[in-house]
Coordinates of C-alpha atoms in Angstrom, one line a residue:
X1 CA 39.4 0.8 -115.8
X2 CA 39.1 -2.6 -115.0
X3 CA 35.6 -3.8 -114.3
X4 CA 35.0 -6.4 -111.8
X5 CA 31.8 -8.8 -111.6
X6 CA 29.7 -7.9 -108.7
X7 CA 29.9 -11.6 -107.6
X8 CA 33.8 -10.9 -106.8
X9 CA 32.5 -8.3 -104.0
X10 CA 32.1 -9.7 -100.6
X11 CA 28.4 -9.7 -99.7
X12 CA 28.9 -7.8 -96.6
X13 CA 30.3 -5.1 -98.3
X14 CA 27.7 -4.9 -100.8
X15 CA 25.0 -5.2 -97.9
X16 CA 26.9 -2.3 -96.3
X17 CA 26.8 0.2 -99.2
X18 CA 22.9 -0.1 -99.6
X19 CA 21.1 2.7 -98.4
X20 CA 19.3 2.1 -95.1
X21 CA 16.3 3.2 -96.3
X22 CA 16.3 0.8 -99.0
X23 CA 16.6 -2.2 -96.3
X24 CA 13.9 -4.5 -96.0
X25 CA 12.6 -4.4 -92.5
X26 CA 11.5 -7.7 -91.4
X27 CA 7.7 -7.4 -89.9
X28 CA 7.1 -7.7 -86.1
X29 CA 4.8 -10.9 -85.1
X30 CA 2.4 -9.7 -82.9
X31 CA 0.9 -12.7 -80.9
X32 CA -2.7 -12.3 -79.6
X33 CA -2.8 -14.1 -76.3
X34 CA -6.2 -16.4 -76.6
X35 CA -8.6 -15.9 -73.5
X36 CA -8.4 -19.4 -72.4
X37 CA -9.0 -21.8 -69.0
X38 CA -6.2 -20.5 -67.7
X39 CA -7.2 -16.8 -67.9
X40 CA -10.6 -17.8 -66.5
X41 CA -8.9 -19.5 -63.4
X42 CA -6.5 -16.0 -62.9
X43 CA -9.7 -14.0 -62.8
X44 CA -11.7 -16.2 -60.7
X45 CA -9.0 -16.1 -58.0
X46 CA -9.0 -12.6 -57.9
X47 CA -12.8 -12.2 -57.6
X48 CA -12.9 -14.6 -55.0
X49 CA -10.1 -12.7 -53.1
X50 CA -12.0 -9.6 -53.4
X51 CA -15.5 -11.0 -52.2
X52 CA -13.9 -12.6 -49.4
X53 CA -12.0 -9.2 -48.2
X54 CA -15.2 -7.7 -48.3
X55 CA -16.8 -10.1 -46.8
X56 CA -13.8 -10.3 -43.6
X57 CA -14.1 -6.7 -43.6
X58 CA -18.3 -7.0 -42.7
X59 CA -18.1 -9.5 -40.0
X60 CA -15.2 -7.6 -38.7
X61 CA -17.5 -4.5 -38.4
X62 CA -20.2 -6.4 -37.1
X63 CA -18.2 -8.2 -34.6
X64 CA -16.9 -4.9 -33.1
X65 CA -20.3 -3.5 -33.4
X66 CA -21.2 -6.3 -30.6
X67 CA -18.4 -6.3 -28.6
X68 CA -18.4 -2.2 -28.3
X69 CA -21.8 -1.3 -29.0
X70 CA -24.9 -4.0 -28.1
X71 CA -26.8 -4.1 -25.0
X72 CA -25.0 -7.7 -24.5
X73 CA -21.8 -6.2 -23.4
X74 CA -22.4 -3.0 -21.8
X75 CA -22.1 -2.1 -18.3
X76 CA -25.9 -1.4 -17.4
X77 CA -26.8 -2.1 -13.6
X78 CA -24.8 -1.5 -10.5
X79 CA -24.8 -5.7 -9.6
X80 CA -23.0 -6.4 -12.7
X81 CA -20.2 -4.8 -10.7
X82 CA -19.1 -7.7 -8.4
X83 CA -16.7 -6.9 -5.1
X84 CA -15.3 -9.3 -3.2
X85 CA -13.0 -9.7 -0.2
X86 CA -14.6 -7.1 1.5
X87 CA -15.4 -6.5 5.1
X88 CA -15.4 -2.8 5.8
X89 CA -15.6 -1.4 2.3
X90 CA -19.0 -0.6 1.0
X91 CA -19.7 -2.2 -2.3
X92 CA -21.8 1.1 -3.0
X93 CA -18.3 3.2 -2.5
X94 CA -16.9 0.7 -5.3
X95 CA -19.9 0.7 -7.5
X96 CA -20.2 4.6 -7.5
X97 CA -16.6 4.9 -9.1
X98 CA -17.8 3.0 -12.3
X99 CA -20.9 5.4 -12.9
X100 CA -19.1 7.1 -15.7
X101 CA -19.2 3.9 -17.5
X102 CA -22.8 3.0 -17.0
X103 CA -24.3 2.0 -20.9
X104 CA -20.6 1.2 -22.1
X105 CA -19.0 -1.9 -23.2
X106 CA -17.0 -3.7 -20.6
X107 CA -14.2 -3.6 -23.2
X108 CA -14.2 0.1 -22.9
X109 CA -13.6 0.5 -19.3
X110 CA -10.3 1.4 -18.4
X111 CA -9.5 -1.0 -15.7
X112 CA -6.1 0.6 -14.3
X113 CA -7.5 4.1 -13.9
X114 CA -10.5 2.3 -12.1
X115 CA -8.1 0.5 -9.8
X116 CA -6.2 3.7 -9.0
X117 CA -9.4 5.3 -8.0
X118 CA -10.7 2.2 -5.7
X119 CA -7.3 2.3 -4.2
X120 CA -7.9 6.0 -2.8
X121 CA -10.5 4.9 -0.8
X122 CA -9.7 5.1 3.0
X123 CA -10.0 1.4 3.8
X124 CA -8.6 0.1 0.8
X125 CA -4.9 -0.9 0.7
X126 CA -4.8 -2.6 -2.9
X127 CA -7.3 -3.7 -5.2
X128 CA -7.4 -5.8 -8.6
X129 CA -10.2 -4.8 -11.5
X130 CA -10.7 -7.9 -14.2
X131 CA -13.2 -8.0 -16.9
X132 CA -15.9 -11.3 -16.7
X133 CA -17.3 -11.3 -20.2
X134 CA -19.7 -11.0 -21.2
X135 CA -20.8 -8.3 -19.4
X136 CA -19.4 -8.2 -15.7
X137 CA -16.5 -6.4 -13.9
X138 CA -15.0 -8.2 -10.8
X139 CA -13.2 -6.2 -7.9
X140 CA -11.0 -8.0 -5.3
X141 CA -10.2 -5.9 -1.9
X142 CA -6.9 -5.6 0.0
X143 CA -8.3 -4.1 3.4
X144 CA -6.1 -1.8 5.6
X145 CA -5.4 -3.6 8.9
X146 CA -5.8 -1.0 11.7
X147 CA -3.6 -1.6 15.0
X148 CA -4.9 1.5 17.0
X149 CA -7.1 3.8 17.7
X150 CA -6.5 7.5 17.1
X151 CA -7.5 10.0 19.2
X152 CA -8.0 13.5 17.2
X153 CA -9.6 16.1 19.0
X154 CA -13.1 14.7 20.4
X155 CA -13.1 11.9 17.6
X156 CA -11.7 8.4 18.0
X157 CA -10.8 7.1 14.9
X158 CA -8.9 4.2 13.6
X159 CA -5.2 4.2 12.5
X160 CA -2.9 1.3 10.3
X161 CA 0.7 0.9 10.8
X162 CA 1.0 3.2 7.6
X163 CA -0.2 6.3 9.4
X164 CA -3.5 6.3 7.4
X165 CA -6.5 7.5 9.2
X166 CA -9.8 5.1 9.2
X167 CA -13.4 5.7 9.8
X168 CA -14.7 3.4 12.8
X169 CA -16.9 1.2 10.8
X170 CA -20.8 0.8 12.4
X171 CA -19.9 -2.8 12.8
X172 CA -16.5 -4.2 14.3
X173 CA -15.2 -5.3 17.3
X174 CA -11.4 -3.5 18.1
X175 CA -9.6 -3.9 21.0
X176 CA -6.6 -1.5 20.5
X177 CA -4.8 1.2 22.9
X178 CA -5.4 4.3 22.0
X179 CA -2.8 6.6 20.4
X180 CA -2.1 10.4 20.9
X181 CA 0.3 13.1 19.6
X182 CA -0.8 12.3 15.7
X183 CA -3.6 14.2 13.8
X184 CA -5.0 14.2 10.1
X185 CA -3.0 17.8 9.5
X186 CA 0.4 15.9 10.3
X187 CA 2.2 14.8 6.7
X188 CA 1.5 11.3 6.0
X189 CA 5.1 10.6 6.5
X190 CA 5.4 11.8 9.7
X191 CA 2.2 9.8 10.6
X192 CA 4.1 6.7 9.1
X193 CA 7.0 7.2 11.1
X194 CA 5.4 7.2 14.4
X195 CA 3.1 4.0 13.5
X196 CA 6.1 2.1 12.7
X197 CA 7.5 2.8 16.2
X198 CA 4.4 1.8 17.9
X199 CA 4.3 -1.2 15.6
X200 CA 7.8 -2.2 17.0
X201 CA 6.9 -1.2 20.3
X202 CA 3.8 -3.6 19.9
X203 CA 5.5 -6.7 18.6
X204 CA 8.3 -6.5 21.2
X205 CA 6.6 -5.9 23.9
X206 CA 4.2 -9.1 23.2
X207 CA 7.5 -10.8 22.9
X208 CA 8.7 -10.1 26.1
X209 CA 5.3 -11.3 27.9
X210 CA 2.2 -12.6 25.8
X211 CA -0.7 -10.4 25.9
X212 CA 1.0 -7.8 27.5
X213 CA -0.1 -5.1 25.4
X214 CA -3.8 -5.5 26.8
X215 CA -2.6 -3.7 29.5
X216 CA -1.2 -0.7 27.3
X217 CA -4.0 1.8 27.5
X218 CA -2.9 5.0 25.8
X219 CA 0.5 5.8 23.9
X220 CA 1.7 9.5 23.6
X221 CA 3.9 9.7 19.9
X222 CA 4.1 13.7 20.0
X223 CA 7.7 13.4 20.1
X224 CA 9.1 11.0 17.1
X225 CA 12.4 9.9 19.4
X226 CA 10.2 9.3 22.6
X227 CA 7.3 6.5 22.7
X228 CA 5.1 7.3 26.2
X229 CA 2.5 4.5 27.0
X230 CA 0.6 4.3 29.9
X231 CA 0.5 0.8 31.5
X232 CA -1.8 -0.2 34.1
X233 CA -1.7 -3.6 35.9
X234 CA 1.6 -3.5 36.6
X235 CA 2.6 -6.7 39.0
X236 CA 5.9 -6.9 38.5
X237 CA 7.9 -10.6 39.2
X238 CA 9.2 -10.7 35.6
X239 CA 7.8 -11.8 32.2
X240 CA 5.7 -14.6 34.0
X241 CA 3.5 -11.8 35.7
X242 CA 3.7 -13.2 39.3
X243 CA 4.2 -10.6 41.8
X244 CA 6.9 -10.2 44.3
X245 CA 7.2 -9.9 47.9
X246 CA 3.5 -11.1 48.1
X247 CA 1.8 -8.7 46.1
X248 CA 1.8 -6.1 49.2
X249 CA 2.0 -3.1 47.2
X250 CA -0.9 -0.7 47.0
X251 CA -2.3 0.7 44.1
X252 CA -0.9 -1.9 41.6
X253 CA -3.6 -1.3 39.2
X254 CA -2.9 2.4 39.2
X255 CA -1.4 3.2 35.6
X256 CA 2.3 4.4 35.2
X257 CA 3.7 6.5 32.4
X258 CA 6.8 5.0 30.9
X259 CA 8.9 6.7 28.7
X260 CA 10.7 4.2 26.2
X261 CA 12.3 6.5 23.8
X262 CA 12.7 4.9 20.5
X263 CA 14.7 1.7 20.5
X264 CA 15.2 -1.5 22.8
X265 CA 11.6 -1.9 23.8
X266 CA 11.7 -5.4 24.9
X267 CA 14.8 -5.2 27.3
X268 CA 13.2 -2.2 28.9
X269 CA 9.6 -3.7 29.4
X270 CA 11.5 -6.7 31.1
X271 CA 13.2 -4.0 33.6
X272 CA 9.7 -2.8 34.0
X273 CA 8.2 -6.1 35.3
X274 CA 11.2 -6.9 37.0
X275 CA 11.8 -4.4 39.1
X276 CA 8.5 -2.3 39.5
X277 CA 8.0 -4.0 42.8
X278 CA 11.2 -2.7 44.5
X279 CA 10.3 0.5 43.2
X280 CA 6.9 0.7 45.0
X281 CA 8.8 -0.8 47.9
X282 CA 11.2 2.0 48.1
X283 CA 9.2 5.0 46.6
X284 CA 5.4 4.2 47.2
X285 CA 3.5 4.5 44.4
X286 CA 4.9 5.2 41.2
X287 CA 3.6 8.0 38.4
X288 CA 5.9 7.8 35.8
X289 CA 9.3 6.1 34.4
X290 CA 11.8 7.4 32.3
X291 CA 13.8 4.7 30.7
X292 CA 15.8 6.7 27.5
X293 CA 18.8 6.6 29.8
X294 CA 21.2 4.0 29.0
X295 CA 20.7 1.2 31.9
X296 CA 19.2 3.9 34.3
X297 CA 15.5 4.5 35.4
X298 CA 14.1 7.4 36.8
X299 CA 11.4 7.0 38.9
X300 CA 8.9 9.6 40.2
X301 CA 6.4 8.6 42.8
X302 CA 3.0 9.8 42.7
X303 CA 2.9 12.8 45.2
X304 CA -1.4 12.9 45.3
X305 CA -1.4 9.1 46.0
X306 CA 1.2 8.6 48.6
X307 CA -0.2 11.6 50.6
X308 CA -3.4 10.2 50.7
X309 CA -2.3 6.5 51.8
X310 CA 0.7 7.2 54.0
X311 CA 3.2 10.0 55.4
X312 CA 5.5 11.2 52.5
X313 CA 8.4 11.0 54.9
X314 CA 7.7 7.4 55.9
X315 CA 7.7 6.4 52.0
X316 CA 11.5 7.0 51.8
X317 CA 14.2 5.1 53.5
X318 CA 15.3 7.4 56.3
X319 CA 18.9 7.4 55.0
X320 CA 18.4 7.8 51.2
X321 CA 15.5 10.5 51.9
X322 CA 15.9 13.5 49.0
X323 CA 16.1 17.1 50.7
X324 CA 12.8 19.0 50.6
X325 CA 14.9 21.7 48.7
X326 CA 15.6 19.6 45.5
X327 CA 13.7 19.1 42.8
X328 CA 15.3 16.6 40.4
X329 CA 14.0 13.1 40.0
X330 CA 16.5 10.6 41.3
X331 CA 18.3 8.4 39.0
X332 CA 17.7 4.4 39.5
X333 CA 20.3 2.1 38.0
X334 CA 18.1 -0.6 37.0
X335 CA 21.2 -3.1 37.4
X336 CA 20.9 -2.7 40.7
X337 CA 17.4 -1.9 42.2
X338 CA 18.8 -1.3 45.8
X339 CA 19.9 2.2 44.7
X340 CA 16.3 3.4 44.6
X341 CA 15.9 6.9 45.5
X342 CA 12.5 8.6 44.5
X343 CA 11.4 12.1 43.7
X344 CA 9.6 13.5 46.9
X345 CA 10.6 17.5 47.2
X346 CA 7.8 18.2 44.9
X347 CA 5.0 17.2 46.6
X348 CA 6.6 18.3 50.2
X349 CA 6.6 21.9 48.6
X350 CA 3.2 21.6 47.9
X351 CA 2.4 20.8 51.7

């Protein structure tokens, strides 16, 4: 065989044919990191950050303890609750609501819940509750506005436009008509419906003639669709209040019960002012008037006063006298007050 020189083979082939375990491994060089200035700076930054975080936690704990548990922030004395804008609401009744918060930080007081509790007081319509640091609570009250007296049994209370019944304060000068037909047992929705009717009546009557509500002594709201007002001092003569026919009607100051229905109060009241003189001239003393009929008024005379003052038969014009056997009231058309006929048969039957 032909021998070949080893140098004639490519070195790559010779290298592949060598056993791997005979191959010389290149040692791995391990560099040791030196503890220099850069490493010191890193460790210092970590240490400083840790210390700062620990200090922040400590400061936060101290601040939280001061705000939530210190005596400087605590609600201790009732005078720390300041009540403003109140006239009839007792400050003591408001402060009593915060009794459970005494000794606690003002930051722990649930303001929304306390506001709702304050608004349950009878005279309070709205309330606002605010914190005034370090340890004060400010309460501002919007009180309810009464618009009438309410006779409920033997008691005389006050009532507002929403039907909320209010206790009469010890101090207070009120000049209102008396409401009947509403009781504390009635649902608040029904009370509010009737008082809205009364409020509309008051505004329209005052619009017809200023100061007219001073002559309304009592209003019956038993029926939700019929407001009955007892009015005194009706002199007639229109909205300016001057009397017709020289003021010759007797018992002009006697109260008259008027059924107004549930609408058009202003025009109906003007009808009363314009026609009361002619009603009295034709029917004598008027006991009540029913204005619930469109364009008409049912006038009922007062039989007791008529019997005392004059002959009942003379109180009626002869051609228009009602027969004694009939008891129905006559309809008086407010547009033509010449057609007046009063109910007289009831007093005749009594005699």
